[in-house]
PDB file of N, CA and C in Angstrom:
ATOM      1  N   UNK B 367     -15.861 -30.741 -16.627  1.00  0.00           N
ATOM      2  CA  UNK B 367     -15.490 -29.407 -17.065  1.00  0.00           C
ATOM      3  C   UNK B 367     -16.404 -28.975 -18.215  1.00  0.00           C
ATOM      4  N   UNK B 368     -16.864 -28.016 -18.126  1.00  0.00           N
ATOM      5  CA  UNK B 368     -17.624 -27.152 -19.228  1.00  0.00           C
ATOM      6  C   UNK B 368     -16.921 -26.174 -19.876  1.00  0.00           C
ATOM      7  N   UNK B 369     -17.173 -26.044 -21.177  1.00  0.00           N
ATOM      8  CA  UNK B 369     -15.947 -25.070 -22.374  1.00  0.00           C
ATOM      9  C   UNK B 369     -17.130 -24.074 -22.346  1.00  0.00           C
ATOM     10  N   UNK B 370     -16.089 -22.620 -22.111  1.00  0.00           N
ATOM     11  CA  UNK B 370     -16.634 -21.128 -22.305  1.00  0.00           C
ATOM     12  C   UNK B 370     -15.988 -20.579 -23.367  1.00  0.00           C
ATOM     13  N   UNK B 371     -16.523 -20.142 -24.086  1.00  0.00           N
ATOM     14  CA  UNK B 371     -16.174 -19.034 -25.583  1.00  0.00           C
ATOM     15  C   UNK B 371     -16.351 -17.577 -25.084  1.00  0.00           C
ATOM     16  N   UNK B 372     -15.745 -17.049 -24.791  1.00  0.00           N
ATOM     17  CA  UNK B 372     -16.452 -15.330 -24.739  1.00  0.00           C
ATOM     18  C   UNK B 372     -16.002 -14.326 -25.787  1.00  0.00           C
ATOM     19  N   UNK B 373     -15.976 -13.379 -25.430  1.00  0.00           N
ATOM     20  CA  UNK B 373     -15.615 -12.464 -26.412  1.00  0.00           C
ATOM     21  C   UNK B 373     -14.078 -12.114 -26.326  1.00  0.00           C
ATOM     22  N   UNK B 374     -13.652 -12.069 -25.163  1.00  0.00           N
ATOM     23  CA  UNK B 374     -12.347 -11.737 -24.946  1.00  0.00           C
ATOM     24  C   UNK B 374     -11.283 -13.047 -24.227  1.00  0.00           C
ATOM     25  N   UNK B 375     -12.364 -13.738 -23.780  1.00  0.00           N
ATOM     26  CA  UNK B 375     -11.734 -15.204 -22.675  1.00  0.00           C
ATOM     27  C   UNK B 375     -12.195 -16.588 -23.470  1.00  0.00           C
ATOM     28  N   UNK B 376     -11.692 -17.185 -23.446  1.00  0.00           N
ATOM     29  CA  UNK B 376     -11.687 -18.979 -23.708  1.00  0.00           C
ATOM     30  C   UNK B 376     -11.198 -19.782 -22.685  1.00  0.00           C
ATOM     31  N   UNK B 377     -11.686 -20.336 -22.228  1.00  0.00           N
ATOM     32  CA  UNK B 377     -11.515 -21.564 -21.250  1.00  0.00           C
ATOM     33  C   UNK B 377     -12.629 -22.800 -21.026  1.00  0.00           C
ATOM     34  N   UNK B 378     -11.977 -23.455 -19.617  1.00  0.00           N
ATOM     35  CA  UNK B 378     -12.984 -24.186 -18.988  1.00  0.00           C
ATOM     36  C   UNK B 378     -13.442 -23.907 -17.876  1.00  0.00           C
ATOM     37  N   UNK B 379     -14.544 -24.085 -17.240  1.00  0.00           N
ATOM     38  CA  UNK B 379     -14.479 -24.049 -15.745  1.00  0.00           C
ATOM     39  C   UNK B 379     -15.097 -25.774 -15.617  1.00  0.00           C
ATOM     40  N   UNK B 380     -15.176 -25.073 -14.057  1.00  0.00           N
ATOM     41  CA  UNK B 380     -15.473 -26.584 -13.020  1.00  0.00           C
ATOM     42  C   UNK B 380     -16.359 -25.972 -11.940  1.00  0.00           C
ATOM     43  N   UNK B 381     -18.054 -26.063 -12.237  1.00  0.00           N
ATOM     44  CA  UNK B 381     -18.435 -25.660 -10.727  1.00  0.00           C
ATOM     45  C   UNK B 381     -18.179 -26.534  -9.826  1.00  0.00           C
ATOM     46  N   UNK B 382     -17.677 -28.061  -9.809  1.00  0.00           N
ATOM     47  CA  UNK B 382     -17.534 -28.789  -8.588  1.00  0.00           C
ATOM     48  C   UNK B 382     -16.267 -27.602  -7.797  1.00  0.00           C
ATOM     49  N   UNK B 383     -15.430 -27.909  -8.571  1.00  0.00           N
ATOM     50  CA  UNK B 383     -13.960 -27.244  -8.022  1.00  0.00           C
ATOM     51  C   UNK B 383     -13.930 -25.827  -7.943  1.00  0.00           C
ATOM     52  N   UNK B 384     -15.065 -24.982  -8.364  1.00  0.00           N
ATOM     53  CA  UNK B 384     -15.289 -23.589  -8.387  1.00  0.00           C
ATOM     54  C   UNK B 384     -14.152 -22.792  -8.850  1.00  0.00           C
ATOM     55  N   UNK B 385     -14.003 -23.133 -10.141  1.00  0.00           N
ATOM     56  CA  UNK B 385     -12.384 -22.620 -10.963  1.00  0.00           C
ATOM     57  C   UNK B 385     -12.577 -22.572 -12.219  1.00  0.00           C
ATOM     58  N   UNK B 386     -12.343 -21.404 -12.901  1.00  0.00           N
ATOM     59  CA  UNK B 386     -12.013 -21.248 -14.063  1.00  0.00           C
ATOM     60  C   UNK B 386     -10.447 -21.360 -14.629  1.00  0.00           C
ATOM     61  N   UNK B 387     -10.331 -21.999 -15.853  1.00  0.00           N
ATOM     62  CA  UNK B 387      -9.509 -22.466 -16.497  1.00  0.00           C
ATOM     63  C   UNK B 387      -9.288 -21.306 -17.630  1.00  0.00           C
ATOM     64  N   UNK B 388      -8.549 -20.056 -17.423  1.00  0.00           N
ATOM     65  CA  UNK B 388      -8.104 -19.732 -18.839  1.00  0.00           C
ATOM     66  C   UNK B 388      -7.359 -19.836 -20.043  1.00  0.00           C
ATOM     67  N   UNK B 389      -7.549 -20.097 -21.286  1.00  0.00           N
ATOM     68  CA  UNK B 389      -7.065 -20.791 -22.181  1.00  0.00           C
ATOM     69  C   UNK B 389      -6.237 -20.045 -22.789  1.00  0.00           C
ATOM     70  N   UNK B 390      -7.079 -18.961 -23.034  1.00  0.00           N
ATOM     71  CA  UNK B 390      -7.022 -17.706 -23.861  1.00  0.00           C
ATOM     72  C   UNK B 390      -7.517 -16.228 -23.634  1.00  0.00           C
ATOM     73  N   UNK B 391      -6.506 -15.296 -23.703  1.00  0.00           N
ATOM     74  CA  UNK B 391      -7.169 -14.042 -24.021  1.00  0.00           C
ATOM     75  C   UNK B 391      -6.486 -13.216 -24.277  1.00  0.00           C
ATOM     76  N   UNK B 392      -7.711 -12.213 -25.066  1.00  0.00           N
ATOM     77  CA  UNK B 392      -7.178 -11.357 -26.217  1.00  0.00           C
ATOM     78  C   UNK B 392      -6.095 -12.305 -27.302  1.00  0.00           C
ATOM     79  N   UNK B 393      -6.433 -13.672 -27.501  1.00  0.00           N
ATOM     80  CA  UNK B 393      -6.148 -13.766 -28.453  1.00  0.00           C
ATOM     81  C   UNK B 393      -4.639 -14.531 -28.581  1.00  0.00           C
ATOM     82  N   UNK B 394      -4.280 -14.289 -26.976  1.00  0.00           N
ATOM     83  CA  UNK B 394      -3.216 -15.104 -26.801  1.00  0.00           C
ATOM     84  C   UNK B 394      -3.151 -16.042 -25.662  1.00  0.00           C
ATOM     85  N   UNK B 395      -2.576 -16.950 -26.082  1.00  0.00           N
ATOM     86  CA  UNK B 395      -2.664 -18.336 -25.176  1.00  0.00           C
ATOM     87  C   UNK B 395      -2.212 -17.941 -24.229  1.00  0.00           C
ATOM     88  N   UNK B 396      -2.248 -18.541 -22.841  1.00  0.00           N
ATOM     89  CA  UNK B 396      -2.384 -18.685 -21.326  1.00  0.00           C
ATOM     90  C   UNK B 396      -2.742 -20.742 -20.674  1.00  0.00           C
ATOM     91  N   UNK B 397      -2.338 -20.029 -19.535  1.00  0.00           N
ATOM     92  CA  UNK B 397      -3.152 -20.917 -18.659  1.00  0.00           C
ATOM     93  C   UNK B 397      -3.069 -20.690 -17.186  1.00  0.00           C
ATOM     94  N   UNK B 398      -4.143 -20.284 -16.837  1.00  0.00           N
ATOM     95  CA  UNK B 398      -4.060 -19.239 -15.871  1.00  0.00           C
ATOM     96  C   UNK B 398      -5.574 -19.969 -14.994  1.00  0.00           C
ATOM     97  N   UNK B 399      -5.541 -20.567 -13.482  1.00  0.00           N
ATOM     98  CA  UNK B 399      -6.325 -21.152 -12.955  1.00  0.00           C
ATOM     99  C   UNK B 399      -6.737 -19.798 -12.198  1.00  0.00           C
ATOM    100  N   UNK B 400      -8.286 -19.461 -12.049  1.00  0.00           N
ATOM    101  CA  UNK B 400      -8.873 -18.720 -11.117  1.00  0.00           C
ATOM    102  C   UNK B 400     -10.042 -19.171 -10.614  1.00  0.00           C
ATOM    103  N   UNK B 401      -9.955 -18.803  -9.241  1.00  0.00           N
ATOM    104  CA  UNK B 401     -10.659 -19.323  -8.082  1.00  0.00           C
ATOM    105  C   UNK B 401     -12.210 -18.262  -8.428  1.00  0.00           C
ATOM    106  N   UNK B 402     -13.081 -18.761  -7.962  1.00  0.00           N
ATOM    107  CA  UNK B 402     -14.359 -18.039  -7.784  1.00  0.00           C
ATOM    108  C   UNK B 402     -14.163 -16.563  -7.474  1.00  0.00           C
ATOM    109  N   UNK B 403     -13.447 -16.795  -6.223  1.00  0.00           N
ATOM    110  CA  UNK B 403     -13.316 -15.315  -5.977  1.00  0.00           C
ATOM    111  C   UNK B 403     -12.262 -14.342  -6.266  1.00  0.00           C
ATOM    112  N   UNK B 404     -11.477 -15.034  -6.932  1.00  0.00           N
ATOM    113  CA  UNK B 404     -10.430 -13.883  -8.278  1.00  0.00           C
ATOM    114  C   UNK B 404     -11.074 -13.660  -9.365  1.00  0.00           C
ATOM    115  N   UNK B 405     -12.031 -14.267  -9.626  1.00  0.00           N
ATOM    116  CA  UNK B 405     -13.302 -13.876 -10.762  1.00  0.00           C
ATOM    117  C   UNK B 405     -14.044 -12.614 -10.208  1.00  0.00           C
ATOM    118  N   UNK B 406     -14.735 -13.021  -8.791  1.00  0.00           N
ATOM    119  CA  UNK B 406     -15.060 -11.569  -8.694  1.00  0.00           C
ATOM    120  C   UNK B 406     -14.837 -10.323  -8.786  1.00  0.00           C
ATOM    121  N   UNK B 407     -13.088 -10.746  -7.925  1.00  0.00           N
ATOM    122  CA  UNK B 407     -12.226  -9.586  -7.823  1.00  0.00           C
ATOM    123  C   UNK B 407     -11.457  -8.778  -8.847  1.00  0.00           C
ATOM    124  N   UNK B 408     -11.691  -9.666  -9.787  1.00  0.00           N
ATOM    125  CA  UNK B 408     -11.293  -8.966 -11.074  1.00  0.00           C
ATOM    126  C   UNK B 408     -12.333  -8.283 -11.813  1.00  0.00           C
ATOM    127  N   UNK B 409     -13.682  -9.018 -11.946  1.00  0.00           N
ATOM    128  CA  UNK B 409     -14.985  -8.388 -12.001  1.00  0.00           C
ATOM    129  C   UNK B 409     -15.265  -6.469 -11.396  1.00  0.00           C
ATOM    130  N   UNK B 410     -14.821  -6.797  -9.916  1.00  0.00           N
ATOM    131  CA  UNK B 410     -14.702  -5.575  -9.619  1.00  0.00           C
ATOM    132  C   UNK B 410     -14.274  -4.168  -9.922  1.00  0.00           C
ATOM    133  N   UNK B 411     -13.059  -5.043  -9.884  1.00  0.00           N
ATOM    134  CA  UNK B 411     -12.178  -3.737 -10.569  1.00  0.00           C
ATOM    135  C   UNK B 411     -12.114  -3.490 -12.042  1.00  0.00           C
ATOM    136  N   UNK B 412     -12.329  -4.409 -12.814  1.00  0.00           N
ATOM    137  CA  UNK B 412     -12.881  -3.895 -14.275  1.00  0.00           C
ATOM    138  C   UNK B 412     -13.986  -2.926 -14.280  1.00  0.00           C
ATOM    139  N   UNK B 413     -15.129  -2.873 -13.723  1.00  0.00           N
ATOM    140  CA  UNK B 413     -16.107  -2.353 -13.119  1.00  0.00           C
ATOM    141  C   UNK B 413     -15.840  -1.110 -12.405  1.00  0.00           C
ATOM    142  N   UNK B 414     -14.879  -1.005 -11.962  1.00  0.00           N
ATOM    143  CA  UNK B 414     -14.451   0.192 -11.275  1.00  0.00           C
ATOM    144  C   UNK B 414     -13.731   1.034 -11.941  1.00  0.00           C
ATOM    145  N   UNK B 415     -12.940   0.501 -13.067  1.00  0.00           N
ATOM    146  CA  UNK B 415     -11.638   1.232 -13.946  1.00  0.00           C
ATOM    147  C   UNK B 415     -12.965   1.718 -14.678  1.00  0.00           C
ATOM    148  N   UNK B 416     -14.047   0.852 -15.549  1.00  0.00           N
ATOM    149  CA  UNK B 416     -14.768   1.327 -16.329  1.00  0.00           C
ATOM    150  C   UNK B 416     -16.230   2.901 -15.978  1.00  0.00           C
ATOM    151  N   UNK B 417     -16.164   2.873 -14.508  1.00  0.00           N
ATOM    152  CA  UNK B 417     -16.604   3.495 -14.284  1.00  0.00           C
ATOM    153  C   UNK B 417     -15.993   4.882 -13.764  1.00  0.00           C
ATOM    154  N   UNK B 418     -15.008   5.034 -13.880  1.00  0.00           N
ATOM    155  CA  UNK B 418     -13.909   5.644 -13.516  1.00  0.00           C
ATOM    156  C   UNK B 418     -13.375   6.451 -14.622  1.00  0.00           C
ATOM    157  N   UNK B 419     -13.941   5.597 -15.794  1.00  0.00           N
ATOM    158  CA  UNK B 419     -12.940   6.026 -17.323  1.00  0.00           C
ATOM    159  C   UNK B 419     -11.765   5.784 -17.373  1.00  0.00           C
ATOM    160  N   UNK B 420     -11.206   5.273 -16.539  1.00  0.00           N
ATOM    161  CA  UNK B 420      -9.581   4.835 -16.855  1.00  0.00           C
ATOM    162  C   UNK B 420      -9.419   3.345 -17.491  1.00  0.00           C
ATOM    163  N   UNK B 421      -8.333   3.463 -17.860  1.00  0.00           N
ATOM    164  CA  UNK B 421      -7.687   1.977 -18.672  1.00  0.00           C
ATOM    165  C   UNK B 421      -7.176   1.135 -17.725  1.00  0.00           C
ATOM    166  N   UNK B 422      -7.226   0.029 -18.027  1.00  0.00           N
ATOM    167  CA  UNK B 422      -6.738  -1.610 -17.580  1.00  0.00           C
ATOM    168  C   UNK B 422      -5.805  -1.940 -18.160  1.00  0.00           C
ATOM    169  N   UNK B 423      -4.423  -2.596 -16.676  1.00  0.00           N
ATOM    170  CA  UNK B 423      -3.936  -3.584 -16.991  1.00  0.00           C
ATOM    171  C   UNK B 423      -3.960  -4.448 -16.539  1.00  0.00           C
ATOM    172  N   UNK B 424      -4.177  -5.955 -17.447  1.00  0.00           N
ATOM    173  CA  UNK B 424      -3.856  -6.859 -16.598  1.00  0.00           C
ATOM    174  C   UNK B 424      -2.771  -7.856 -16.662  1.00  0.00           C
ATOM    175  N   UNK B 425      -2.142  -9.223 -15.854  1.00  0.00           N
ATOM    176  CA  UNK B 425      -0.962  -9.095 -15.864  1.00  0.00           C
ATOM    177  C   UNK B 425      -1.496 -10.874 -16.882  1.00  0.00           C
ATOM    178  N   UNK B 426      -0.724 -11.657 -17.865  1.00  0.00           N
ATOM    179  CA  UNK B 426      -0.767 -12.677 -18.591  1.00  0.00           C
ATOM    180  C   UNK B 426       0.392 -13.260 -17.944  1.00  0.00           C
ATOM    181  N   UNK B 427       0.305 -14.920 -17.729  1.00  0.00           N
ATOM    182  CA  UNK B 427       1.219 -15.600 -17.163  1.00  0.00           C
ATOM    183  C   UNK B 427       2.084 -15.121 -16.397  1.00  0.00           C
ATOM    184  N   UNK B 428       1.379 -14.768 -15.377  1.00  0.00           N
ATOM    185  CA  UNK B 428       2.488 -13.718 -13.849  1.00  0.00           C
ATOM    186  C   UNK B 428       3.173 -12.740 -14.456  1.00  0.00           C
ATOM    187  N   UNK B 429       3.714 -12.443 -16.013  1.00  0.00           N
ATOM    188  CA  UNK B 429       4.473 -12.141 -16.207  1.00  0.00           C
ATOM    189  C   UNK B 429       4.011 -10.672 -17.521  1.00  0.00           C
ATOM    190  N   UNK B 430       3.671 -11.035 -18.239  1.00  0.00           N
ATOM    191  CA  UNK B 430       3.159 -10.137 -19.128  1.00  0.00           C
ATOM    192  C   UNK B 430       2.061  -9.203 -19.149  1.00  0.00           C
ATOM    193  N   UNK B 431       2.114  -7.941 -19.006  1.00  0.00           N
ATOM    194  CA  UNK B 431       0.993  -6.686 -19.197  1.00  0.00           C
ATOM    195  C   UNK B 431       0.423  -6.626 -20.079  1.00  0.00           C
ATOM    196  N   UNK B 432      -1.095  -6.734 -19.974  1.00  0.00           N
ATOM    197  CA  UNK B 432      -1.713  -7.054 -21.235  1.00  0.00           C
ATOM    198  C   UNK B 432      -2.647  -5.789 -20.796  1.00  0.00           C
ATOM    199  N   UNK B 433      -2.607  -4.693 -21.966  1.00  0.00           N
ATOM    200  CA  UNK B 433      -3.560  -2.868 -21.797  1.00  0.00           C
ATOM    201  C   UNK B 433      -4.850  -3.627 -22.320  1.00  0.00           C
ATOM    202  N   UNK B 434      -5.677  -3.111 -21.606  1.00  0.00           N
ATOM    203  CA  UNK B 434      -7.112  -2.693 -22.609  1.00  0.00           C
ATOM    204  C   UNK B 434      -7.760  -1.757 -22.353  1.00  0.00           C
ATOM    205  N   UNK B 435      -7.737  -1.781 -23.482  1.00  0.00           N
ATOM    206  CA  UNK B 435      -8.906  -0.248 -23.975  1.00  0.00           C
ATOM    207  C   UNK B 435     -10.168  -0.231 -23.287  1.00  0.00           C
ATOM    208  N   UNK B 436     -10.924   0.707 -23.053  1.00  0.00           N
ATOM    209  CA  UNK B 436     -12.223   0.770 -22.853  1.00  0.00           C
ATOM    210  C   UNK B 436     -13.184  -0.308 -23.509  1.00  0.00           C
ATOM    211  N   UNK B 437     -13.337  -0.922 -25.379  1.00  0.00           N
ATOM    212  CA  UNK B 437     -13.979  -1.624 -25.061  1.00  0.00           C
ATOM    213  C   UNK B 437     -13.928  -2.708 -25.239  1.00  0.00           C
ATOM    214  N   UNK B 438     -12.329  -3.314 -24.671  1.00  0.00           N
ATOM    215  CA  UNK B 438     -11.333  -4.531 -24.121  1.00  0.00           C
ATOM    216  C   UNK B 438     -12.168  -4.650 -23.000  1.00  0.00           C
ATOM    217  N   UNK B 439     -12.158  -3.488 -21.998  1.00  0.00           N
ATOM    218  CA  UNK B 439     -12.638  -3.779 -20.737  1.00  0.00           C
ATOM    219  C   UNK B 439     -14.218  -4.071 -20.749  1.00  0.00           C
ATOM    220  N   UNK B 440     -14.871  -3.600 -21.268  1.00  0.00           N
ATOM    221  CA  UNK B 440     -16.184  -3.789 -21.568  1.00  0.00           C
ATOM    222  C   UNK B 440     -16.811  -5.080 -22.118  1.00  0.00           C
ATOM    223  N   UNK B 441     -16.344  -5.532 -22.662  1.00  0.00           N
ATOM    224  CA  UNK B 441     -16.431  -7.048 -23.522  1.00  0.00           C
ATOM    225  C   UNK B 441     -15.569  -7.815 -22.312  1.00  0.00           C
ATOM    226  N   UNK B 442     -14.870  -7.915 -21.239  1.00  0.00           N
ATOM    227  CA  UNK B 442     -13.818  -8.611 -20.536  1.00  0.00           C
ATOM    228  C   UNK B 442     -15.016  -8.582 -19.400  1.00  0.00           C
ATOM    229  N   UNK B 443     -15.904  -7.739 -18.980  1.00  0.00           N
ATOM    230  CA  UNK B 443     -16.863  -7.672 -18.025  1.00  0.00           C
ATOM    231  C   UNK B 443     -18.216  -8.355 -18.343  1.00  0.00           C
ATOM    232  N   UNK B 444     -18.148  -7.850 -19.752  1.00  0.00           N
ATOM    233  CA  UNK B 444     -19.646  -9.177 -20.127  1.00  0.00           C
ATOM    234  C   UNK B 444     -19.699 -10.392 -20.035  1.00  0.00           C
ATOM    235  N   UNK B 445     -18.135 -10.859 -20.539  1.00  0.00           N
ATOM    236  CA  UNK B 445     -17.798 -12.219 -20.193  1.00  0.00           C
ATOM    237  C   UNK B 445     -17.768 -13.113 -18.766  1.00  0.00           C
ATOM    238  N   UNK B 446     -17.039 -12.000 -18.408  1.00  0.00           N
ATOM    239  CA  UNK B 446     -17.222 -12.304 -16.545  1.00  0.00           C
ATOM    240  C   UNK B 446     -18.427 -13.016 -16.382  1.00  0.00           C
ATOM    241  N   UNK B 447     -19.094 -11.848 -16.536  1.00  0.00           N
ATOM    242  CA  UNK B 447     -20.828 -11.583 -15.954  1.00  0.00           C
ATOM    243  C   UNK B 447     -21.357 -12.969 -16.505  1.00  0.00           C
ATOM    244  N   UNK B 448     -21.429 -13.449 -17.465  1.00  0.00           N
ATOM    245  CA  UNK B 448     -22.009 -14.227 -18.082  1.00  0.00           C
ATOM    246  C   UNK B 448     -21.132 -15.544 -17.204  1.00  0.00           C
ATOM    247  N   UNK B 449     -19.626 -15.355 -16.948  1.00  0.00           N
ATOM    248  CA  UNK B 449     -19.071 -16.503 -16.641  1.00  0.00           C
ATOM    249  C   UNK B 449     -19.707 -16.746 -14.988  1.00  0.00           C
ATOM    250  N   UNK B 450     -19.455 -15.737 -14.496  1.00  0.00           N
ATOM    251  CA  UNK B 450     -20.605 -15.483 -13.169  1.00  0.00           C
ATOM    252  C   UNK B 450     -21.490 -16.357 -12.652  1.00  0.00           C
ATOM    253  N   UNK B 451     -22.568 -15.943 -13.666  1.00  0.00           N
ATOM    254  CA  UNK B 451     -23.823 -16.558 -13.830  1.00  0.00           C
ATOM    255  C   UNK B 451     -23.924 -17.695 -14.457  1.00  0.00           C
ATOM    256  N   UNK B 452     -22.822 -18.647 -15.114  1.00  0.00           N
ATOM    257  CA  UNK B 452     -22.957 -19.995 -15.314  1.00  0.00           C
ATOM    258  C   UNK B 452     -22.391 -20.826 -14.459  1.00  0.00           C
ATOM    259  N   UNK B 453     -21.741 -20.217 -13.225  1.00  0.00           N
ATOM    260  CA  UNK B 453     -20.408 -20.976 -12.481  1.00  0.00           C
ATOM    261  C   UNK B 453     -21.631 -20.689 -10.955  1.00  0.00           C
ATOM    262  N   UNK B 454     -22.529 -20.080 -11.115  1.00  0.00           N
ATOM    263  CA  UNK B 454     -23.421 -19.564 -10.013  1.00  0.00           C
ATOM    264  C   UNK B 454     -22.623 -19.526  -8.732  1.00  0.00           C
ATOM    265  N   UNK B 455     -21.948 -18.068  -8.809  1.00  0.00           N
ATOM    266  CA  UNK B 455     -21.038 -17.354  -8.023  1.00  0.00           C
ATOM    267  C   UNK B 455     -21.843 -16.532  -7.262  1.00  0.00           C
ATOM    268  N   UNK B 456     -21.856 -16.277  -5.822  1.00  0.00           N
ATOM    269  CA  UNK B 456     -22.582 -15.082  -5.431  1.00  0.00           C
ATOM    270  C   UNK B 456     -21.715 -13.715  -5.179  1.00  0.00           C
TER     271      UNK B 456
END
């Protein structure tokens, strides 16, 4: 497992197991397993809200709505991107 710091996310991933481990975000603890391609898919649609101009929610431990702002979402997409490109996702 390799440790990620981002701006908005903390975890681990695993390229064997192609999974990210979230630890943290925005600041509050989690643990929340995502597959390669719930990375994308969340990628997406951050990407889409942001191009759109609308706001994000997303949901914390199945259970909690966590808003972000425009540049919540913006910093939540760099991280991606960067997490992306270290997990070498296509």
């Amino acid at each position: 497992m390799e440790s990620y710091q981002g701006q908005l996310i903390k975890g681990e991933f695993s390229k064997l197991e192609n999974e990210f481990i979230i630890q943290e975000i925005k600041h509050m603890e989690t643990q929340s397993i995502l597959q390669s391609y719930q990375i994308q898919t969340l990628y997406q649609y951050l990407l889409k809200q942001v191009q759109e101009e609308e706001s994000c929610v997303i949901t914390v431990n199945d259970q909690m709505p966590m808003h972000l702002n425009e540049k919540d979402t913006e910093m939540l997409l760099q991280d991606l991107d960067k997490l992306i490109h270290r997990m070498h996702i296509h």
